[in-house]
Amino acid sequence: MTRQAIGILGGTFDPIHFGHLRMALELYQTLNLTEVRLVPCYQPVHRKSPIASAEDRLAMVRAAIVDEPALKVDDCEIKRQGLSYMIDTLLYLRKNNPDTPLCLIMGIDALLGFPSWHRYEEILDLAHLVIAHRPQYHIPDAGTVSKLINQHLQHHPAVIHELLAGTIILQPVTPLDISATDIRKQIAMGRSPRYLLPENVYKYIEEHGVYHICHI
Ligand code: ATP
């Protein structure tokens, strides 16, 4: 007998914004997840190091979810340090939650790069993939991603609570065309990122000068 599924949303969160938060909350509600855990990475594998320190990114995530019990933060990748491989995070979560289906949430942009993730084929043995639509990105109709979808796609989302792992579901969420890169660009240009992210995250950025010497 499995438990209700939990969601896992990994990211650099440099900084966290309403695109991440709204997606996490909507999926929590539409998929009846017990919670969604936000997992800030320490050192991303396929991109430049984040601009903000791990400590600041973690603090901004904590600030963003302070009033929302459906969303939790998990600092396992920051504590582990080194390169943040999702497979290691899922092995750790599976060990601590042997009977809980795990739903790895990602936007389509992240799915497009999924075949280059370390040991990506094993990820579906440990978790379901919940793919959220993101403005300007489309699922390809050929190639590895398309094959994975053909093999694992499940049209009935309730299955995520019955099986521990192994299915892919595509889930529409309110399209919010917000990106952390754009927020950092706005700050670098001396513009305010206000209303793209929670007010207390905006205040944290201001008070700590997080992106003041920002190279985007
Ligand atoms: P950057 O612009 O620095 O690449 P980002 O805004 O894409 O950052 P990440 O921390 O890299 O944020 O993203 C973490 C996860 O959130 C990824 O799975 C990504 O697809 C998803 N995501 C980010 N922004 C949105 C958005 N506006 N709508 C839906 N999903 C999003």
Coordinates of C-alpha atoms and ligand atoms in Angstrom, one line a residue, residues 9-15 17-20 23 47 105-110 132-135 173-174 176-182 184, ligand 1:
L9 CA 10.8 20.8 -7.4
G10 CA 14.6 21.2 -7.9
G11 CA 16.1 24.4 -9.2
T12 CA 18.8 27.0 -8.7
F13 CA 16.1 29.4 -7.4
D14 CA 18.5 32.3 -8.2
P15 CA 16.1 33.9 -7.2
H17 CA 9.9 33.7 -8.3
F18 CA 6.1 33.4 -8.9
G19 CA 6.6 31.1 -11.9
H20 CA 8.1 28.4 -9.5
M23 CA 3.4 26.0 -10.5
R47 CA 25.0 25.5 -16.2
I105 CA 8.3 18.3 -11.1
M106 CA 9.9 20.2 -14.0
G107 CA 9.0 22.8 -16.6
I108 CA 9.3 21.8 -20.3
D109 CA 12.6 23.6 -20.6
A110 CA 14.1 21.3 -18.0
A132 CA 4.4 21.6 -16.3
H133 CA 3.9 23.7 -19.4
R134 CA 6.0 26.8 -19.6
P135 CA 5.4 29.6 -22.0
V173 CA -0.4 25.3 -15.1
T174 CA -1.1 29.0 -15.3
L176 CA 3.7 32.9 -16.2
D177 CA 6.5 34.0 -18.4
I178 CA 8.9 34.8 -15.5
S179 CA 12.5 33.7 -15.4
A180 CA 15.2 34.2 -12.8
T181 CA 17.6 35.3 -15.6
D182 CA 15.2 38.0 -16.6
R184 CA 18.6 39.3 -12.5
Ligands
ATP1 P1 17.1 30.7 -14.9 O1 16.4 31.8 -15.7 O2 18.2 31.2 -14.1 O3 17.4 29.6 -15.8 P2 14.5 29.7 -14.0 O4 13.6 30.8 -13.8 O5 14.3 28.8 -15.2 O6 16.0 30.2 -13.8 P3 15.2 27.4 -12.3 O7 15.5 27.5 -10.8 O8 16.3 27.1 -13.2 O9 14.5 28.8 -12.7 O10 14.0 26.5 -12.5 C1 13.6 25.4 -11.6 C2 12.4 24.7 -12.3 O11 11.3 25.6 -12.4 C3 12.7 24.1 -13.7 O12 12.1 22.9 -13.7 C4 12.0 25.1 -14.6 O13 11.5 24.5 -15.7 C5 10.8 25.6 -13.7 N1 10.4 26.9 -14.0 C6 11.1 28.1 -13.9 N2 10.4 29.2 -14.2 C7 9.1 28.7 -14.5 C8 7.9 29.3 -15.0 N3 7.8 30.6 -15.1 N4 6.8 28.5 -15.2 C9 6.9 27.2 -15.0 N5 8.0 26.5 -14.6 C10 9.1 27.3 -14.4

